[in-house]
Amino acid sequence: MYIPKHNQMEDGTALLAYIRAYSFAALASSGPGGLTATHLPFVIEEEGGRITLLAHMAKANPQWRDLAAGGEALVIFMQPHGYVSPRLYDSRRNVPTWNYVAVHAYGRPVLIEERAAKLELQQKLIRQHDAGYLAQMAELPESYIDAKLAAIVSFSLAVTRLDARYKLSQDKNPAERERIARELEAGGEGVAAETARLMRKHN
């Protein structure tokens, strides 16, 4: 990913917090059929400074064969974002642009094949997004759980490289940045307002 110096983010703690907050991402890989991408919810784990991403996809999705082949894959986290109008700059000689945060995580996926490990991953994902469902899940018949687990392919990806671009008007003056942030906030809650929050935090 192209990252100008003023858009770089190298704070590991901030990056970990970001990918945990925006854990629905695109997994891209290459195989005999060319490039493929699937959008997935991820569980993000960190131990001793090492980040591991865990997820699953439908077994009917042929991309899992790319993962099984052991090649490098790319996970793209991209939220939030917002349009920036040239009306907000001091000079009229400007053009529209977009503010955004994007993080690219690289690594080689490893399939998770043991039933217990696959089930544990599903429980982690549910605990992350819908902890109230765990009790109901525990009442499901084993045969039903087995059938569901058999229909998915689970994997882990140890992150070997993390690239981040925080494009948040860092190259603009304080007055311009404030106008941009206010404009993004004017739309109410949502990705634009969250972009404004990150602008205030990182500028």
Tab-separated table of C-alpha atoms in Angstrom, residues 86-94 173 175-177:
chain	number	residue	atom	x	y	z
A	86	PRO	CA	-12.584	21.436	-1.558
A	87	ARG	CA	-15.034	24.068	-0.251
A	88	LEU	CA	-13.430	23.540	3.154
A	89	TYR	CA	-9.915	24.672	2.205
A	90	ASP	CA	-8.495	28.185	2.411
A	91	SER	CA	-7.454	28.179	-1.244
A	92	ARG	CA	-9.939	27.690	-4.073
A	93	ARG	CA	-7.257	25.749	-5.964
A	94	ASN	CA	-8.057	22.374	-4.468
A	173	ASN	CA	-3.543	23.588	8.532
A	175	ALA	CA	-8.301	25.704	10.660
A	176	GLU	CA	-8.867	23.571	7.569
A	177	ARG	CA	-8.753	20.360	9.600
